[in-house]
Structure formats: structure tokens, C-alpha cells
XYZ file of C-alpha atoms in Angstrom:
566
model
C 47.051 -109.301 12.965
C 49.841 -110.801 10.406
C 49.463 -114.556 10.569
C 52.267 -116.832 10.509
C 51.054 -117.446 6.461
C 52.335 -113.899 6.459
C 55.233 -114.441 8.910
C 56.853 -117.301 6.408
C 57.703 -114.110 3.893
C 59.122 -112.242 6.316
C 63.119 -111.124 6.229
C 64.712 -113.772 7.971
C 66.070 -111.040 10.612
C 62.607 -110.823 11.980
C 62.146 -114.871 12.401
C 65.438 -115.580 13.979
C 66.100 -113.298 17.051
C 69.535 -115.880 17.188
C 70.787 -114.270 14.461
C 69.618 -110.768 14.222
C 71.539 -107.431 14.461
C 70.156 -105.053 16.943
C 70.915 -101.564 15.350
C 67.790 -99.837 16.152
C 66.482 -100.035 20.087
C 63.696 -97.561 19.150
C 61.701 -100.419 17.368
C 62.572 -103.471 20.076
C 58.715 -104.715 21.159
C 57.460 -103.855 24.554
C 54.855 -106.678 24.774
C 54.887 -109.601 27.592
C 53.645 -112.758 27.621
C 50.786 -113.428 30.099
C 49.504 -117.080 31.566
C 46.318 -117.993 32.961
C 44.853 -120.884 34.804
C 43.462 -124.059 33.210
C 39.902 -124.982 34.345
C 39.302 -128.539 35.577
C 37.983 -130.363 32.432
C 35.847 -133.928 32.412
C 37.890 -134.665 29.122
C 40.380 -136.786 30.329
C 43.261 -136.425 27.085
C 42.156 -132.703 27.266
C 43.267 -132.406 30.675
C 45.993 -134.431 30.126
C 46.879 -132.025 27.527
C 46.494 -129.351 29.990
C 49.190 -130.542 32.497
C 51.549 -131.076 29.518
C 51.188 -126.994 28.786
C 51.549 -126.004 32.193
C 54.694 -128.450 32.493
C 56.319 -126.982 29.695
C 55.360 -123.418 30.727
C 56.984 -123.538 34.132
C 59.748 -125.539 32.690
C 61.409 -122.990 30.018
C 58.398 -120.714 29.649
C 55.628 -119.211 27.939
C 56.805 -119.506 24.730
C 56.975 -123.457 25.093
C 53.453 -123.423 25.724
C 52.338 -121.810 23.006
C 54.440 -124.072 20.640
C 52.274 -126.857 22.196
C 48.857 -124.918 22.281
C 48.883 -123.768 19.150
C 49.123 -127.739 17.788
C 47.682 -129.948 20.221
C 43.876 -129.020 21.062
C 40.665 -129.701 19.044
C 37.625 -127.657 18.436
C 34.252 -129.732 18.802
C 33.570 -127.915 15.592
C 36.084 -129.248 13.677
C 33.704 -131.809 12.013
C 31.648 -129.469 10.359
C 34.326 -127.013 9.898
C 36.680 -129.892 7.779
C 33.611 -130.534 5.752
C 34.706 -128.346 2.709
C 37.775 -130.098 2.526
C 38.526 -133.137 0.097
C 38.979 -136.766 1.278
C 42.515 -138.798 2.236
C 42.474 -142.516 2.392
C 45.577 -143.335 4.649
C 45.946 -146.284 6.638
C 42.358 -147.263 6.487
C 40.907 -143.902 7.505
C 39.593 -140.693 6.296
C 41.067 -137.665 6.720
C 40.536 -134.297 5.334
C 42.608 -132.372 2.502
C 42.741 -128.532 3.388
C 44.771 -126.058 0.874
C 46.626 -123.165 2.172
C 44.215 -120.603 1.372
C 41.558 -122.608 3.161
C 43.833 -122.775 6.303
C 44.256 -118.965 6.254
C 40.181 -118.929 6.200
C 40.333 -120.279 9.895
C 42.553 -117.259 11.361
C 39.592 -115.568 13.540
C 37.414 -117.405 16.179
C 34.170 -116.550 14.523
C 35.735 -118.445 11.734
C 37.903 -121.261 13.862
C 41.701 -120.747 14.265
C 43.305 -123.502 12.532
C 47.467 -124.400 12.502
C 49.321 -126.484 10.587
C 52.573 -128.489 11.411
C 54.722 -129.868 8.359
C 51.672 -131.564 6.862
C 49.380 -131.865 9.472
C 46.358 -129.418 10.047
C 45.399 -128.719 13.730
C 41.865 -127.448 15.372
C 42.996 -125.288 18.467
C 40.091 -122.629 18.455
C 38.466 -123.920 21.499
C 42.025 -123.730 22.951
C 42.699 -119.856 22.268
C 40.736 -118.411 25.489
C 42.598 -120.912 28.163
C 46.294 -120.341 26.917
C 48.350 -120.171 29.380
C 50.771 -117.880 27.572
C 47.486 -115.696 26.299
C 45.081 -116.097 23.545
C 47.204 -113.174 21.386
C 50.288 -116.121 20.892
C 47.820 -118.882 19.721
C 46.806 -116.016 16.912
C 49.830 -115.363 15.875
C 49.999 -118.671 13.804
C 46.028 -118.765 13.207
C 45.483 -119.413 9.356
C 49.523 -120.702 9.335
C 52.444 -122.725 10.260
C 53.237 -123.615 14.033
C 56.924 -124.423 12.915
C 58.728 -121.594 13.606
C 57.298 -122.029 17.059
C 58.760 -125.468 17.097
C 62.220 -124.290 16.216
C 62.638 -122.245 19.428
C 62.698 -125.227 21.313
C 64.515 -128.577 21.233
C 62.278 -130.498 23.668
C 59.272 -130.675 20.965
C 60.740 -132.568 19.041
C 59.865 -135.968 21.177
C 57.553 -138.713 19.983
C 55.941 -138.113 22.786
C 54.897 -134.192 22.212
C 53.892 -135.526 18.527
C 51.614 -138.466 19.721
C 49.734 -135.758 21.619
C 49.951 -133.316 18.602
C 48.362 -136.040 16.284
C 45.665 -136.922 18.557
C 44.057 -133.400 17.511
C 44.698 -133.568 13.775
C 41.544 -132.594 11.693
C 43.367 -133.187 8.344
C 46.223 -132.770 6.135
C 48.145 -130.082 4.627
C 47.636 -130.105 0.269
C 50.665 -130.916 -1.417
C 52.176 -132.187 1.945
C 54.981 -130.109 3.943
C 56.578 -127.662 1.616
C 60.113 -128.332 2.306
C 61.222 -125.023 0.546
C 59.697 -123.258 3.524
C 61.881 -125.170 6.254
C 62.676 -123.253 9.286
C 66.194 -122.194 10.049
C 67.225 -123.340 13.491
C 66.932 -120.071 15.515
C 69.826 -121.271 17.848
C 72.399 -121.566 14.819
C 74.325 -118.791 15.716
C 75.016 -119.554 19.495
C 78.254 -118.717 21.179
C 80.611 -121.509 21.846
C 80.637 -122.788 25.139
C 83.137 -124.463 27.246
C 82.964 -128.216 26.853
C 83.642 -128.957 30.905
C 79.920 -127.329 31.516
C 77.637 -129.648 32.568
C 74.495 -129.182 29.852
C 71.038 -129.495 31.531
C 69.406 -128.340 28.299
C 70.929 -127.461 24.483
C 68.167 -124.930 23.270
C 67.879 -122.621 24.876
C 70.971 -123.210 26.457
C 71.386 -123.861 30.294
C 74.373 -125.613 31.917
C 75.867 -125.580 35.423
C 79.532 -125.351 36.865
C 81.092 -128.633 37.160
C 81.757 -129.704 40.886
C 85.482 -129.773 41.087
C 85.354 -126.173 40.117
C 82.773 -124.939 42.353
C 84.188 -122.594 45.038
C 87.885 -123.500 44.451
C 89.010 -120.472 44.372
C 87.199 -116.389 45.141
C 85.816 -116.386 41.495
C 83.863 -118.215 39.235
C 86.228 -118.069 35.738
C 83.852 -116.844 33.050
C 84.099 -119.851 30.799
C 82.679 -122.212 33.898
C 80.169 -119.820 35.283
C 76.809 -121.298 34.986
C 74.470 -120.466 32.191
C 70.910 -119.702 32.318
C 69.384 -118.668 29.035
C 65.181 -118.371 28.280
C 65.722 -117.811 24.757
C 68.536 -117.880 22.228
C 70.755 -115.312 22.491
C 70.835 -111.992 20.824
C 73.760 -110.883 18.534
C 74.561 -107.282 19.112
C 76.859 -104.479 17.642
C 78.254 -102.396 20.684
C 78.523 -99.482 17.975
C 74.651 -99.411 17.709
C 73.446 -100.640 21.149
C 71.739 -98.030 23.043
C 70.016 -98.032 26.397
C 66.241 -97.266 26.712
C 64.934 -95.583 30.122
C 61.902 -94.475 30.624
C 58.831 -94.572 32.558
C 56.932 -92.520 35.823
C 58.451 -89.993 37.418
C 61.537 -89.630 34.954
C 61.608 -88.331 31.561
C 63.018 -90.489 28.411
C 66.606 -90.657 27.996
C 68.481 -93.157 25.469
C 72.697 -93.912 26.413
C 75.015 -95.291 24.288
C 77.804 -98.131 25.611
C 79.818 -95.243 25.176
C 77.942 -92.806 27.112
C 77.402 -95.475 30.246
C 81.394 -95.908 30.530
C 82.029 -92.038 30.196
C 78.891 -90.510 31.956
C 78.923 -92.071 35.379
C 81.350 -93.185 37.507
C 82.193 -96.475 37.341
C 82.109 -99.601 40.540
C 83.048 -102.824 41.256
C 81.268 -105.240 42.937
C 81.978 -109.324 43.986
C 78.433 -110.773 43.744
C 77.323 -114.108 43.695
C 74.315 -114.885 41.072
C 72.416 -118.061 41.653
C 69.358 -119.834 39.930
C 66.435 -120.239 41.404
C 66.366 -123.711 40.802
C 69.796 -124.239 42.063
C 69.870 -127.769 43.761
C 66.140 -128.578 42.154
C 67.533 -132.040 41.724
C 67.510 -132.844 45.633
C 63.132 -131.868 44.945
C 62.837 -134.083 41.952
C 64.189 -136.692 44.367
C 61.419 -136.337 46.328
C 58.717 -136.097 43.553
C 58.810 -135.055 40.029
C 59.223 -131.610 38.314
C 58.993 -129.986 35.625
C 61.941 -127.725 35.044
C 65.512 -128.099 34.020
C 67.827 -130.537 36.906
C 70.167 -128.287 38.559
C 72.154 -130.162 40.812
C 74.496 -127.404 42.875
C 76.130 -126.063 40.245
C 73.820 -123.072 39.420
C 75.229 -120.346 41.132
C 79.243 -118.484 41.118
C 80.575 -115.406 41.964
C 82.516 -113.176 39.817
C 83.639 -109.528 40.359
C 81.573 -107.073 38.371
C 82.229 -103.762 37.034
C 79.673 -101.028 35.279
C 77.925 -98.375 36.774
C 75.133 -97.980 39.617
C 71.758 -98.256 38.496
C 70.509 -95.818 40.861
C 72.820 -93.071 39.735
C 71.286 -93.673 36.024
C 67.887 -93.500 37.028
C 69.016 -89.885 38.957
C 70.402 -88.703 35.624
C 67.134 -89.251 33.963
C 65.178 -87.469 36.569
C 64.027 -89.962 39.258
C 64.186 -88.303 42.818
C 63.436 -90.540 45.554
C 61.117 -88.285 47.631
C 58.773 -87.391 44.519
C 58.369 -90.630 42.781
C 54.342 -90.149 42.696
C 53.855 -93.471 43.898
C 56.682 -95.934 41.562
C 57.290 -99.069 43.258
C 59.416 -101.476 40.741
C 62.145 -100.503 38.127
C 61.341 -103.206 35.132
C 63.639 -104.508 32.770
C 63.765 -106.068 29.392
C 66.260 -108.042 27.550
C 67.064 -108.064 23.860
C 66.690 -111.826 23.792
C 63.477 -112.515 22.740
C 60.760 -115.383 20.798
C 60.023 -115.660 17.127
C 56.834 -113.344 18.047
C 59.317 -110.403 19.496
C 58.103 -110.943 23.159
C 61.764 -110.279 25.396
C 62.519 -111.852 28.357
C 61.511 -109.267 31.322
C 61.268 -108.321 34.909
C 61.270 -106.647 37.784
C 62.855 -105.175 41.365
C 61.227 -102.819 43.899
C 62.113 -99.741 43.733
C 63.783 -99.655 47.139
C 66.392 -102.090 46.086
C 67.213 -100.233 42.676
C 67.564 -96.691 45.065
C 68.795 -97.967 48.008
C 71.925 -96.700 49.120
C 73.360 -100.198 49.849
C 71.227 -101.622 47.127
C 74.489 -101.562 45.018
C 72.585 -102.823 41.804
C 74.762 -102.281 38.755
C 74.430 -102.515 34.984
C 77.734 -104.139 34.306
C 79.513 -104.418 30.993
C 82.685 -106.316 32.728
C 83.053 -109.689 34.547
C 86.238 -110.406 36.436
C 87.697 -107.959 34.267
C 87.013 -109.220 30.985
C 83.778 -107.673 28.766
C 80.831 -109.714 29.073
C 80.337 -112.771 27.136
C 77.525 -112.839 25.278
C 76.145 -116.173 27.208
C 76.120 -113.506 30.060
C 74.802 -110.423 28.905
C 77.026 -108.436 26.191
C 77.438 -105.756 26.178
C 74.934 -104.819 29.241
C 73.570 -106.753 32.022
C 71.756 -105.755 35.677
C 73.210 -107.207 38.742
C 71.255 -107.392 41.268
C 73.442 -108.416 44.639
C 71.104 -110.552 47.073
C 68.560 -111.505 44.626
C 67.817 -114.569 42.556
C 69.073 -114.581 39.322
C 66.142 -114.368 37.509
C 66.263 -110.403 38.106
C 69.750 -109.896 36.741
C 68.679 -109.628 33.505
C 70.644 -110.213 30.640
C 71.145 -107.615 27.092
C 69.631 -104.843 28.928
C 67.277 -102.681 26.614
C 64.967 -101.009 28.300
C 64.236 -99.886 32.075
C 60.915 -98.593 33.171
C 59.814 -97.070 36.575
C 55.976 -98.588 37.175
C 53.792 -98.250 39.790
C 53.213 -101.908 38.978
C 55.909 -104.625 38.721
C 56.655 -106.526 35.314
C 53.937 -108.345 33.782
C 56.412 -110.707 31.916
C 55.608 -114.646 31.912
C 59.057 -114.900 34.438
C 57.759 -112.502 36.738
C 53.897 -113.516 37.220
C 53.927 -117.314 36.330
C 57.273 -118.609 37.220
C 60.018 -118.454 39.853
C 57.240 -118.126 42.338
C 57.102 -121.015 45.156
C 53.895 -122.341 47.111
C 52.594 -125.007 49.536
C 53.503 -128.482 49.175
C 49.834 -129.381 48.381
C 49.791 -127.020 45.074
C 50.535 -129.151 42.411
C 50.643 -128.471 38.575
C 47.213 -129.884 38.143
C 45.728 -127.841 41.009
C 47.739 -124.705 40.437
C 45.019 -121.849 39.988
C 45.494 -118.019 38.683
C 44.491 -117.079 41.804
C 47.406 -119.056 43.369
C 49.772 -117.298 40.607
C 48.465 -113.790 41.671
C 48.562 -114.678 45.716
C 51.957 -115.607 45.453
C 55.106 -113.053 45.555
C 57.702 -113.100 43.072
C 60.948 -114.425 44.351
C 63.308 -111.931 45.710
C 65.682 -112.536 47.921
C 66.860 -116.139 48.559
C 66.855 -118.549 51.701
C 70.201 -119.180 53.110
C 71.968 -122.431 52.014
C 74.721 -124.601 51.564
C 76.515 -127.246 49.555
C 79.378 -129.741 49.470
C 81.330 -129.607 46.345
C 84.156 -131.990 47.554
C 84.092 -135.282 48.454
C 81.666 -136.336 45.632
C 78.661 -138.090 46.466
C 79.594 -141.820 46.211
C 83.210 -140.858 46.604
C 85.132 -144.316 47.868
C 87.741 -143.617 50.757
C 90.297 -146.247 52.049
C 90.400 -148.935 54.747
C 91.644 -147.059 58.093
C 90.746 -143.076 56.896
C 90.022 -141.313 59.960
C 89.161 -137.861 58.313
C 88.321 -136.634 54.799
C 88.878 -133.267 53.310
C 85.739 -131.291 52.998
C 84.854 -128.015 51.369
C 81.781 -126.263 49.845
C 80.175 -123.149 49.299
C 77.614 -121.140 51.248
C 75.100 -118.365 50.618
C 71.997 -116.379 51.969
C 70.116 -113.512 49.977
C 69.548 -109.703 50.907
C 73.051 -109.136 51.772
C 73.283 -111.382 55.109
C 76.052 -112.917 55.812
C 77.457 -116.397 56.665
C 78.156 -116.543 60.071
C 78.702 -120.283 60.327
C 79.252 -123.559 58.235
C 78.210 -127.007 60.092
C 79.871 -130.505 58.905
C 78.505 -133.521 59.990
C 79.816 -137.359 59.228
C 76.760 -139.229 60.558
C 74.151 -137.614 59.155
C 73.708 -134.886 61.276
C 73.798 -136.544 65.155
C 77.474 -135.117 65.565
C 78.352 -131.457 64.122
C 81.633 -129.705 63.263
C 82.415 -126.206 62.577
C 84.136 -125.293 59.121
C 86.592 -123.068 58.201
C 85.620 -119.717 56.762
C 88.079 -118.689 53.410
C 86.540 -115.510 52.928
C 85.131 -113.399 56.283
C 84.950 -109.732 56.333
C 82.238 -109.242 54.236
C 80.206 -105.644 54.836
C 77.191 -106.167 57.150
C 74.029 -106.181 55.289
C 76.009 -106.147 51.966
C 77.693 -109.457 51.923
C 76.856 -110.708 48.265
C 79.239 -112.902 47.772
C 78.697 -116.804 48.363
C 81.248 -117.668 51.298
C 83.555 -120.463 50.509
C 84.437 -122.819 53.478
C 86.431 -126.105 54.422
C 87.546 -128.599 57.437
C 89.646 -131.333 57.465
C 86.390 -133.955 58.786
C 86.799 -136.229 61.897
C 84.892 -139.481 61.030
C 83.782 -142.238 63.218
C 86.504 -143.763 64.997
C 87.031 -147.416 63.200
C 84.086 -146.537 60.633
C 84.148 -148.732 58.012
C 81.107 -148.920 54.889
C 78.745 -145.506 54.172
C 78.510 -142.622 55.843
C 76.107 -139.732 55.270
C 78.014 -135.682 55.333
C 75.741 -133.089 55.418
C 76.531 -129.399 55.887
C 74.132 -126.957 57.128
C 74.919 -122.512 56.901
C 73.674 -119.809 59.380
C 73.470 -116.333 58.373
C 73.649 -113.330 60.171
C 69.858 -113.025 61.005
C 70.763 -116.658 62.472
C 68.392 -118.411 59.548
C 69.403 -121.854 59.194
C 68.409 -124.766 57.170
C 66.105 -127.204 57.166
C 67.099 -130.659 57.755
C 65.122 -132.435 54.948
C 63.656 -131.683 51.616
C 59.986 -132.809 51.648
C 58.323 -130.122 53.793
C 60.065 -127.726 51.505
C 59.068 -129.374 48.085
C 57.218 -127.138 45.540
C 56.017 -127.847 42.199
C 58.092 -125.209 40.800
C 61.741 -127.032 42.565
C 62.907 -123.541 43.425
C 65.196 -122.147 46.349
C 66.153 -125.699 47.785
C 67.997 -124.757 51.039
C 67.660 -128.230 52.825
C 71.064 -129.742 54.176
C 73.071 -130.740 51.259
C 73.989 -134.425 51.989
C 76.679 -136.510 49.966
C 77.190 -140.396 50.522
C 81.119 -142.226 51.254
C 81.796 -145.326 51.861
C 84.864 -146.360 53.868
C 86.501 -148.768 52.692
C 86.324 -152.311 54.974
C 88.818 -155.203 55.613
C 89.622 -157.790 53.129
């Protein structure tokens, strides 16, 4: 296995996914990234250690875990394993001089897989077998730098992260850091972004819709629509992209851009896409996260063009009544970590064939071509499902008996009982738990703001907001309350008519809201949605918390104040 001493001299194509060219889809990596439990440990900093991974695994994923793992635990060999090195006096202690070809010694676990970090050297060999992101990562620096790691993302660089890092130092690096070998910032190359998002993190990039935009008119305009990236994003030439399918029941066939426009006949679709963290804020309220603070702002709609998936997965072969046994189409992105592991997952196969499934791989977006924030040149929509499945820089689709084995598919958008908590959280809990489909109906108030002062003597406010429920049901009703839910009003609906069973747009909704007769200081409106199944939502957050903050559908509640006499 090439160790990251061996990674430093590669072409800088193969370091910096940011900034590569994708030419040739016949060499883009298959492999996932896999996470597994972390065992209860009587070292307290260990375990402490422990909750840190798993935090920053659920948070942005796998790869953020192995940036800490591979720096931050320490082998109770790493006494007798330092002892060849020479002596450092600094700041009253010793510490241990390794040079680079004794670091590259300590690749293997029969031989202790050591890391280094500018010019610290790390111990993590009694870390390799509890990775959450698998023991393969961790090897990939063994004998090397942990840098490049570091460069994919921003959050490492804390004092914080470091203090934990330097806890586990067994030495230092000879001749110090090598500034020569710096590593490029692999998110150099990202598209520019519209300045009125609302940033919720800068690498990998993820911002949200600002309010006063949300729902104001059918679509979301491109340049607003929320952002959800894993990794940083790919740079492709539409000339050279190319389309991988394969898998059971099908035989290989590769399309061009050019031969998806020309090939199949082309739909339209208005979809709503929303994170599955949307409104995570609301949870963190209640008690702390770990993942990126959506407020409401992580979902819009947007009219989508491309062609049906189903009627590609028909050209290669696939018939529905002699699928020996396939029960998920996977996909894989282009985007992808310094290691070549792509962002992947997974629908069943009754949604990617279903007649009303109406999945799509889009290359247009309220008739414009993708962006690449959101997927150029090829995406997968997948109406009625959280966005997580809608993956982005489609390369590859496989038909599996299984479903994806990516990181985002078994160790993340997955929700559990209030009582599992990151430091409680077990594999088997991971394995018992489905991967989120289809979403919980909600709703959300995007005007007044929360806090939003209103004069002495107003006897109604304007209200509007945006509602939503997965697998195609639609919004059959919008309730507005002004006292916190005792007294109930029914909204406007700007956009009925939606196609029983296939209503995947968000519904957009208003009222002109009575308040209290002579109400004067705060008041509490909340909204609640009912879809057609006549799901509704819950009144509070709390019995709905989960450590992962996903699918928040409680009544969204913003705070007035009326304005009192002089």
C-alpha cells in the first residue's frame, strides 16, 4: 500500500480532487469508506478522544475522522518503539528525534503505524483496528504525513483539535516541518458563490437560503438555492465526462453528456430537495450536536430537466420482472477525498423503476445548466427523498442486491431514540437503523422574523412560509397560530393542484394573522402542515431530538413583540 511518504511525490492532480480534470471515468475509484463502533474504554482522554472522532464523523464525515485518527491516538508501545530515536531538550522535557526514513519503518502494525504532522510524530497503531472510517484510511498515511488529510477540512485547524493532537506526540520530525512540501489547499479552486448565502461551513462548503428569499416566489433562483457539499467540488470537462452503469441484472454501458441529451427523451420535473438536517438548529436548542446548524433554510425547489433514470437503466438491460433479486440502484459522485474515496449512495430499486418514481438525472435547473455547486454536468433527483440521495457529479450507477456501503449511507443521515447518544452509539445501533428515505412532513415560517418588532395597536401581521412532506404526499393544510398554539388559523395555499402521490414540490402558503385583540408585548406563531395521509407535526422538539439533528418536523415557532403604550 503507497504511504503518504509516497503520496507527497505524487502529480498534484491525484492530491487535489478540487482541482483535477476528470477525462477518464474508467479509472474513477470504486472504494467506500466504512465506520465502526468505539468500545467503552477506562482511559478517560482516550475516550474523550473517541467522542471527538465520532463528532466529527457524523458532522462532515468519514474523512474528518480519519484526519483526526490518524494524529491523535497513542500506542502503549510507543516507549520502546521511540527508543532508537535521538534526544530533544525543549521546554524542560525530552522528546524523541525520528528521521523520515525511520517514520516510514512504522507503516505496518507488526512494526507500529506512525504519522507525522508538520513536525510532530504521532503513535496511532493501537488506533488502526477501532477507526471509525476503517483501519485501510489510518494506513494510508502510515510511515507519512497526515497533512494532506488536514487540508480537506477547515475545522482542524482549532487549538482545540491540536491540544488533543499533541497530547499523543511520541517525538519530533528531523529537520522540523519541511516547508517545501506544504500542502495546496484542496478547496482553491471552488466556484464562486453568491454572497447573500448564509455560510454554515467554508470547506467543504455548505450554506442555506436566506429567509427573505425562502418561498417568495414557485422557485428557488439557482444562485440562492442551498448548498450541501461533503467534499470539494470536482472540476469537469463536459467533452470528456461519461456516465458509468453497471451492475446485476444489466450489462455495462458507458453514455456521454451527449448521448444522455440525444438518446432518451427528455422531462421536466418541479421538485423540492431538502437536507436532512434542515431546521437542526431548533435540536441543538434542545441539546448539543454535532453537525453543521441549519436553521430553515436547507431546502428549495427548482424545476429540473434531464432524463428518467428508469428509462436508462431499461436501455442497459434492466427488466423489472427478471432482476434476480436487485433491490437498490447505487450511486457515486466524482467529488471525492485526497485518498479517492467518492461520496456515494443509495435508493431501492422500486423508487428508481417505479412508474411514478419520476427520478431523473438532470443536467438543467430552472432552465439554466447545472452549476457546479449543484452537480455539473449530471446530478440524480430523487423527488420525495432527502437530499442526501440526489447525488451530485454522477459517475457511476450500480444495481446491488445490497444498498451502498458508503460512510453517508451506513453511518450518517440515520436517526434513533432520544436515549442514543454519541457516546453510547453502537455498530449494532448503525446496522439496526434504516437509512433515511423519505422525509416527515413539516413546516416553517419564513416571514415575520423571529424577534420581528410590530407597532403599538397591530391587530394582524402578514404571515407566510413554506411546507413539505416526503414520498410524494401532499399538503393538504397549513395551521397559524398567534398564541402559541391554543387558537389555530387556516393559511392560504399559493400552489394546490399538485398530482396525488407525486406532489414533490414544497407548498408555499400565507394568511394575513388575526392577533389577540389589544395584545400588546410577545407573542409566540407557530405553524403546523398536514399531508395527505393526514401526518401532522409534533408540537415540541424534545421527544423528537436525535444525536444526529436530522428531519426536525416539530412546529416551527417564531417570537414578536407588540409594541406597548408609551
Amino acid at each position: 500500500m503507497r504511504t503518504l511518504r509516497s503520496l507527497r511525490n505524487l502529480p498534484l492532480h491525484r492530491l487535489l480532487p478540487a482541482q483535477r480534470v476528470i477525462s477518464a471515468p474508467n479509472g474513477h475509484p470504486s472504494s467506500y469508506t466504512r465506520a465502526y463502533s468505539v468500545a467503552p474504554d477506562n482511559n478517560a482522554p482516550a475516550r474523550t478522544l473517541q467522542q471527538s472522532l465520532w463528532q466529527l464523523t457524523l458532522g462532515l464525515g468519514a474523512v474528518a475522522a480519519t484526519i483526526v485518527a490518524c494524529g491523535v491516538f497513542q500506542s502503549s508501545k510507543c516507549e520502546q518503539q521511540a527508543s532508537s530515536g535521538q534526544t530533544k531538550k525543549s521546554e524542560g522535557a525530552s522528546r524523541r528525534i525520528f528521521s523520515e526514513d525511520e517514520i516510514a519503518e512504522h507503516a505496518t502494525k507488526d512494526n507500529g503505524v506512525w504519522v507525522t504532522y508538520k513536525d510532530g510524530v504521532y503513535d496511532v497503531t493501537n488506533w488502526v483496528d477501532q477507526h471509525p472510517g476503517g483501519g485501510a484510511r489510518i494506513m494510508l498515511a502510515a510511515g507519512g504525513a497526515i497533512d494532506p488529510f488536514w487540508a480537506m477540512y477547515a475545522q482542524h485547524q482549532t487549538a482545540e483539535v491540536h491540544k488533543i493532537l499533541e497530547a499523543y506526540r511520541i517525538g519530533d520530525l528531523e529537520g522540523g516541518a519541511d516547508t517545501s512540501r506544504q500542502v495546496a489547499d484542496p478547496y482553491a479552486n471552488e466556484p464562486k458563490r453568491h454572497r447573500a448565502l448564509i455560510v454554515r461551513n467554508p470547506k467543504p462548503f455548505n450554506a442555506e437560503t436566506p429567509k427573505d428569499a425562502l418561498g417568495s416566489g414557485p422557485t428557488t433562483p439557482n444562485e440562492l438555492f442551498y448548498v450541501r457539499n461533503h467534499l470539494p467540488v470536482p472540476h469537469v470537462e463536459p467533452g470528456a465526462y461519461s456516465l458509468r452503469i453497471e451492475g446485476e441484472g444489466l450489462r455495462h454501458v458507458e453514455l456521454s453528456l451527449h448521448d444522455l441529451k440525444t438518446k432518451f427523451k427528455r422531462h421536466s420535473l418541479a421538485a423540492a430537495l431538502q437536507c436532512s438536517g434542515n431546521r437542526r438548529h431548533d435540536m441543538i436548542e434542545v441539546k448539543k450536536i454535532q453537525g453543521l446548524d441549519w436553521d430553515i433554510g436547507a431546502i428549495g425547489s427548482a424545476e429540473w430537466s434531464g432524463v428518467k433514470l428508469r428509462d436508462v437503466l431499461r436501455y442497459a438491460g434492466f427488466e423489472e420482472d427478471n432482476s434476480d433479486g436487485v433491490a437498490h440502484v447505487q450511486f457515486e459522485g466524482l467529488d471525492s477525498d485526497t485518498s479517492g474515496t467518492c461520496y456515494g449512495s443509495s435508493i431501492p430499486i422500486d423508487k428508481a423503476m417505479g412508474s411514478h418514481g419520476d427520478v431523473l438525472l438532470a443536467f438543467s435547473m430552472n432552465g439554466r445548466t447545472l452549476s457546479a455547486d449543484h452537480g455539473f454536468p449530471l446530478r440524480v433527483v430523487v423527488p420525495g427523498v432527502t437530499g442526501a440521495r440526489s447525488v451530485k457529479w454522477l459517475s457511476r450507477i450500480i444495481t446491488s442486491k445490497q444498498e451502498s456501503q458508503a460512510h453517508w449511507q451506513q453511518h450518517d443521515y440515520k436517526g434513533f431514540s432520544p436515549g442514543v447518544t454519541m457516546e453510547s452509539v453502537t455498530e449494532e445501533d448503525w446496522q439496526g437503523a434504516p437509512a433515511l428515505q423519505e422525509t416527515p412532513v413539516t413546516s416553517a415560517i419564513c416571514e415575520p422574523a423571529n424577534g420581528a418588532q410590530l407597532e403599538e395597536g397591530t391587530e394582524e401581521v402578514p404571515v407566510r412560509g413554506y411546507a413539505y412532506s416526503g414520498g410524494g404526499r401532499n399538503i393538504i393544510r397549513v395551521d397559524v397560530s398567534a398564541d402559541g398554539g391554543q387558537t389555530w388559523h387556516v393559511a392560504s395555499i399559493d400552489n394546490p393542484g399538485q398530482l396525488p402521490s407525486r406532489a414533490w414540490d414544497w407548498t408555499r402558503w400565507h394568511l394575513d394573522l388575526p392577533l389577540p385583540t389589544g395584545h400588546s408585548g410577545p407573542l409566540e406563531v407557530c405553524c403546523r402542515a398536514v399531508d395527505s395521509s393526514y401526518n401532522t407535526q409534533p408540537d415540541t422538539v424534545a421527544p423528537i431530538w436525535n444525536m444526529r439533528g436530522i428531519v426536525n418536523n416539530a412546529w416551527h415557532r417564531v417570537k414578536v413583540d407588540v409594541a406597548s403604550e408609551a
